[in-house]
Amino acid sequence: MSKNRPSIVFLMETKNNKAFLETVHRRLGFDASTYVDPVGLAGGLALWWKNEVSIDVEISTKNIVHTVVTDKVNSSIWASSFVYGCPSRDGRDQLWEELRCIGQSEMLPWLCMGDFNEVLSIGDKVGGNLPSQRRLSSFHEMLNACGLVDLGFKGPKYTWRNNRTDGGFIMERIDMAFANSKWRELHDKALVLVEAAIGSDHNPLILNTSFPLNKVVKPFCFESFWTTEEDCKSIITEAWLQDQLVDVQKKIEQEYKAELVEIEKGLLCKLEDLWQKDALFWH
């Protein structure tokens, strides 16, 4: 969170009550929020944002939070649907219909992102049963009807895996960002980054709406006085471990090996230990 400093955060499967999430939301420096409560220990959505944007929530269900976002920096306005796809076929069909209805009436630039619980193509899944042509066609028909186009990504391809090691290993690209032509014209430099999966079976998506395509990289210069800061070592260690984790997860995508999984587990344990120490320090 501190690395990317997002203006908006969307969380799925929160499985926690609003009081707990509000405590976390305030500690992380967010100014406003909206929630969809979990049903028992299943589901739950949270949307947090900072004062640099304002958000009006128009639809809030267990699968969609549809909003209108105003960027206070440049006064731009767009619609954004935050999606948590249903794992069942009937549930996904209902979700596709709800998105079609939004698409028919939405006149603003429109962004639609989240966990769709569906792949775009056979190549977006490794292991398990192949997705049926009917499922793929239904997803594509909805996207075409809404005028939504995949924004692509940079980083690991597969955004979810079941972490099984008994021959039933599955990876899928099911977390994605789509937008209509108006939104893509408004944010023509936008880039979707897929970050390392830490503490979850999903990789988080980072949407940078103004990524500089021709960024001039300045030489890095380490300042010796940084070492006097108490959290300097933990910041450097965390960044190094996360970079290593991304590399290992990319290698697992290319070829599943038990030794790579063990390396990944070791890196995750080191990160979790680091975060626990940080939590004790700040507590």
Coordinates of C-alpha atoms in Angstrom, one line a residue:
M1 CA 0.0 0.0 0.0
S2 CA 2.8 2.4 0.9
K3 CA 4.7 1.6 -2.3
N4 CA 1.9 2.5 -4.7
R5 CA -0.1 5.0 -2.6
P6 CA -3.4 4.5 -4.4
S7 CA -6.3 7.0 -4.3
I8 CA -8.9 4.2 -4.4
V9 CA -8.7 0.6 -3.0
F10 CA -11.3 -2.2 -3.7
L11 CA -11.2 -5.3 -1.5
M12 CA -13.1 -8.5 -2.2
E13 CA -13.9 -11.4 0.2
T14 CA -13.2 -9.2 3.2
K15 CA -15.0 -11.7 5.5
N16 CA -14.9 -9.1 8.3
N17 CA -17.3 -6.7 9.8
K18 CA -17.4 -3.0 9.1
A19 CA -16.0 -1.9 12.4
F20 CA -12.8 -3.9 11.9
L21 CA -12.4 -2.7 8.3
E22 CA -13.0 0.9 9.3
T23 CA -10.1 0.7 11.8
V24 CA -7.7 -0.6 9.1
H25 CA -9.0 2.0 6.6
R26 CA -8.2 4.9 8.9
R27 CA -4.8 3.5 9.8
L28 CA -3.9 3.4 6.1
G29 CA -4.9 7.0 5.7
F30 CA -8.1 6.7 3.6
D31 CA -10.7 9.3 4.1
A32 CA -14.0 7.7 3.0
S33 CA -15.5 4.2 2.5
T34 CA -18.4 2.1 1.5
Y35 CA -19.1 -1.6 2.3
V36 CA -21.1 -4.6 1.3
D37 CA -21.3 -6.9 4.4
P38 CA -20.3 -10.5 4.1
V39 CA -22.9 -13.3 4.4
G40 CA -21.7 -15.2 7.4
L41 CA -18.0 -15.8 6.6
A42 CA -18.4 -15.6 2.8
G43 CA -18.0 -12.6 0.6
G44 CA -17.9 -9.0 1.6
L45 CA -16.7 -5.9 -0.3
A46 CA -14.9 -2.7 0.7
L47 CA -14.2 0.4 -1.3
W48 CA -11.9 3.0 0.2
W49 CA -10.8 6.3 -1.2
K50 CA -8.8 9.5 -0.3
N51 CA -9.9 13.1 -0.5
E52 CA -8.1 13.7 -3.8
V53 CA -11.2 12.0 -5.4
S54 CA -14.8 12.1 -4.6
I55 CA -17.0 9.0 -5.2
D56 CA -20.8 8.7 -5.5
V57 CA -22.1 5.1 -5.1
E58 CA -25.0 4.4 -7.5
I59 CA -25.3 0.6 -7.2
S60 CA -24.1 -1.6 -4.3
T61 CA -24.7 -5.4 -4.4
K62 CA -22.7 -8.5 -3.3
N63 CA -21.1 -8.6 -6.8
I64 CA -20.9 -5.0 -8.1
V65 CA -20.2 -1.5 -6.6
H66 CA -20.9 0.9 -9.4
T67 CA -19.8 4.5 -8.8
V68 CA -19.1 7.9 -10.4
V69 CA -15.6 9.1 -9.7
T70 CA -14.5 12.7 -9.8
D71 CA -10.8 13.4 -9.9
K72 CA -10.3 16.7 -7.9
V73 CA -6.9 17.3 -9.4
N74 CA -8.0 17.6 -13.0
S75 CA -11.8 17.7 -12.6
S76 CA -12.3 14.7 -14.8
I77 CA -15.4 12.5 -14.2
W78 CA -15.9 8.8 -15.1
A79 CA -17.9 5.8 -14.0
S80 CA -16.3 2.8 -12.4
S81 CA -17.7 -0.6 -11.7
F82 CA -15.9 -2.7 -9.1
V83 CA -16.7 -6.3 -9.8
Y84 CA -16.6 -9.5 -7.7
G85 CA -17.6 -12.4 -10.0
C86 CA -19.8 -15.2 -8.8
P87 CA -18.2 -18.7 -8.9
S88 CA -21.4 -20.3 -10.2
R89 CA -22.4 -20.3 -13.9
D90 CA -25.9 -19.0 -13.1
G91 CA -24.5 -16.3 -10.9
R92 CA -22.1 -15.1 -13.6
D93 CA -24.9 -15.0 -16.2
Q94 CA -26.8 -12.8 -13.8
L95 CA -23.8 -10.6 -13.3
W96 CA -23.2 -10.3 -17.1
E97 CA -26.9 -9.1 -17.4
E98 CA -26.4 -6.5 -14.6
L99 CA -23.3 -5.2 -16.4
R100 CA -25.2 -5.1 -19.7
C101 CA -27.9 -2.9 -18.0
I102 CA -25.2 -0.5 -16.7
G103 CA -23.6 -0.4 -20.2
Q104 CA -26.9 0.5 -21.9
S105 CA -27.5 3.6 -19.7
E106 CA -23.9 4.7 -18.8
M107 CA -23.0 7.8 -20.8
L108 CA -19.7 8.6 -19.0
P109 CA -16.3 7.2 -19.6
W110 CA -16.5 3.7 -18.0
L111 CA -14.0 1.5 -16.2
C112 CA -14.9 -2.0 -15.1
M113 CA -12.4 -4.0 -13.1
G114 CA -12.1 -6.7 -10.4
D115 CA -12.3 -10.5 -10.1
F116 CA -14.6 -11.7 -12.9
N117 CA -14.2 -15.4 -11.9
E118 CA -14.0 -16.1 -15.7
V119 CA -11.2 -16.3 -18.2
L120 CA -11.1 -14.6 -21.6
S121 CA -9.6 -17.5 -23.5
I122 CA -8.4 -21.0 -23.1
G123 CA -4.8 -19.7 -22.9
D124 CA -5.7 -17.8 -19.7
K125 CA -6.0 -21.1 -17.8
V126 CA -3.4 -23.8 -16.9
G127 CA -4.5 -27.1 -15.4
G128 CA -8.0 -28.4 -14.6
N129 CA -10.9 -28.7 -17.1
L130 CA -10.9 -26.4 -20.1
P131 CA -13.4 -23.6 -20.0
S132 CA -16.4 -24.4 -22.2
Q133 CA -17.0 -22.4 -25.4
R134 CA -20.4 -21.4 -24.0
R135 CA -18.8 -19.8 -21.0
L136 CA -16.2 -17.9 -23.1
S137 CA -18.8 -16.8 -25.6
S138 CA -21.2 -15.5 -22.9
F139 CA -18.3 -13.4 -21.4
H140 CA -17.3 -12.0 -24.7
E141 CA -20.8 -11.2 -25.7
M142 CA -21.3 -9.1 -22.6
L143 CA -18.1 -7.2 -23.1
N144 CA -19.0 -6.5 -26.7
A145 CA -22.5 -5.3 -25.8
C146 CA -21.0 -3.0 -23.2
G147 CA -18.2 -1.7 -25.5
L148 CA -15.6 -2.8 -23.0
V149 CA -12.0 -3.6 -24.0
D150 CA -9.3 -5.4 -22.0
L151 CA -6.7 -2.9 -20.8
G152 CA -4.0 -5.6 -20.7
F153 CA -1.4 -5.9 -18.0
K154 CA 2.2 -5.8 -17.0
G155 CA 3.5 -8.5 -14.7
P156 CA 2.6 -12.1 -13.9
K157 CA -0.1 -13.4 -16.3
Y158 CA -2.1 -15.6 -14.0
T159 CA -3.8 -13.7 -11.2
W160 CA -5.3 -16.7 -9.3
R161 CA -4.1 -20.2 -8.4
N162 CA -5.4 -22.9 -6.1
N163 CA -1.9 -23.6 -4.6
R164 CA -2.4 -27.4 -4.7
T165 CA 0.6 -29.6 -5.1
D166 CA -1.0 -33.0 -5.6
G167 CA -1.4 -32.8 -9.4
G168 CA -4.5 -30.6 -9.3
F169 CA -2.5 -27.3 -9.7
I170 CA -4.6 -24.6 -11.5
M171 CA -3.7 -21.1 -12.5
E172 CA -6.1 -18.6 -14.2
R173 CA -6.2 -15.0 -15.3
I174 CA -9.5 -13.9 -13.8
D175 CA -8.7 -10.5 -12.3
M176 CA -8.8 -7.9 -15.1
A177 CA -9.6 -4.3 -16.0
F178 CA -11.8 -3.3 -19.0
A179 CA -12.9 0.2 -20.2
N180 CA -15.0 1.7 -23.0
S181 CA -13.5 4.0 -25.7
K182 CA -14.4 7.2 -23.8
W183 CA -12.4 6.1 -20.7
R184 CA -9.5 4.9 -22.8
E185 CA -9.4 8.3 -24.5
L186 CA -9.5 10.1 -21.2
H187 CA -6.7 7.9 -19.7
D188 CA -4.7 7.1 -22.8
K189 CA -1.5 6.4 -20.7
A190 CA -3.2 4.1 -18.2
L191 CA -1.4 0.9 -17.3
V192 CA -2.5 -2.2 -15.3
L193 CA 0.2 -3.6 -13.1
V194 CA -0.1 -7.2 -11.7
E195 CA 1.7 -7.3 -8.3
A196 CA 3.0 -10.3 -6.4
A197 CA 0.4 -12.4 -4.5
I198 CA 1.1 -12.1 -0.8
G199 CA -1.2 -13.6 1.8
S200 CA -3.8 -14.3 -0.8
D201 CA -4.4 -16.7 -3.7
H202 CA -5.0 -13.7 -5.9
N203 CA -2.5 -11.2 -7.3
P204 CA -3.5 -7.6 -6.7
L205 CA -4.1 -5.2 -9.7
I206 CA -2.7 -1.7 -9.6
L207 CA -4.3 0.7 -12.1
N208 CA -2.1 3.7 -12.8
T209 CA -4.2 6.2 -14.8
S210 CA -1.3 8.4 -15.9
F211 CA 1.6 6.1 -16.4
P212 CA 4.4 7.9 -18.4
L213 CA 5.0 5.8 -21.5
N214 CA 8.4 7.5 -22.2
K215 CA 9.6 7.9 -18.7
V216 CA 13.2 9.1 -18.4
V217 CA 14.8 7.0 -15.7
K218 CA 17.1 9.1 -13.5
P219 CA 20.2 7.4 -12.0
F220 CA 19.5 6.1 -8.5
C221 CA 21.6 7.7 -5.7
F222 CA 21.5 6.2 -2.2
E223 CA 21.8 8.9 0.5
S224 CA 23.8 7.8 3.5
F225 CA 21.6 9.7 5.9
W226 CA 18.7 7.4 5.1
T227 CA 20.3 4.7 7.3
T228 CA 19.6 6.9 10.3
E229 CA 15.9 6.3 9.8
E230 CA 14.6 3.5 12.0
D231 CA 12.5 1.9 9.3
C232 CA 15.1 2.2 6.5
K233 CA 16.2 -1.5 6.7
S234 CA 12.7 -2.8 6.7
I235 CA 11.7 -0.7 3.7
I236 CA 14.7 -1.9 1.7
T237 CA 14.2 -5.6 2.7
E238 CA 10.5 -5.5 1.9
A239 CA 11.2 -4.1 -1.6
W240 CA 13.9 -6.6 -2.3
L241 CA 11.7 -9.6 -1.1
Q242 CA 8.8 -8.4 -3.2
D243 CA 10.9 -8.2 -6.3
Q244 CA 12.2 -11.7 -5.7
L245 CA 8.7 -12.9 -5.1
V246 CA 7.5 -11.6 -8.5
D247 CA 10.4 -13.3 -10.3
V248 CA 9.6 -16.6 -8.6
Q249 CA 5.9 -16.4 -9.4
K250 CA 6.7 -15.7 -13.0
K251 CA 8.9 -18.8 -13.2
I252 CA 6.1 -20.9 -11.6
E253 CA 3.8 -19.7 -14.4
Q254 CA 6.3 -20.9 -17.0
E255 CA 7.0 -24.3 -15.4
Y256 CA 5.5 -25.6 -12.2
K257 CA 8.3 -27.0 -10.0
A258 CA 8.1 -28.0 -6.3
E259 CA 11.4 -26.3 -5.5
L260 CA 10.1 -23.0 -6.8
V261 CA 7.0 -23.3 -4.6
E262 CA 9.2 -23.9 -1.6
I263 CA 11.3 -20.8 -2.4
E264 CA 8.1 -18.8 -2.8
K265 CA 6.8 -20.1 0.6
G266 CA 10.2 -19.0 2.2
L267 CA 9.9 -15.5 0.7
L268 CA 6.3 -15.2 1.9
C269 CA 7.3 -16.2 5.5
K270 CA 10.1 -13.6 5.5
L271 CA 7.6 -10.9 4.4
E272 CA 5.0 -11.9 7.0
D273 CA 7.7 -11.8 9.7
L274 CA 8.8 -8.4 8.6
W275 CA 5.2 -7.1 8.6
Q276 CA 4.6 -8.6 12.1
K277 CA 7.6 -6.7 13.4
D278 CA 6.5 -3.5 11.8
A279 CA 3.0 -4.0 13.3
L280 CA 4.5 -4.4 16.8
F281 CA 6.7 -1.4 16.3
W282 CA 3.8 0.9 15.3
H283 CA 1.5 -0.6 18.0

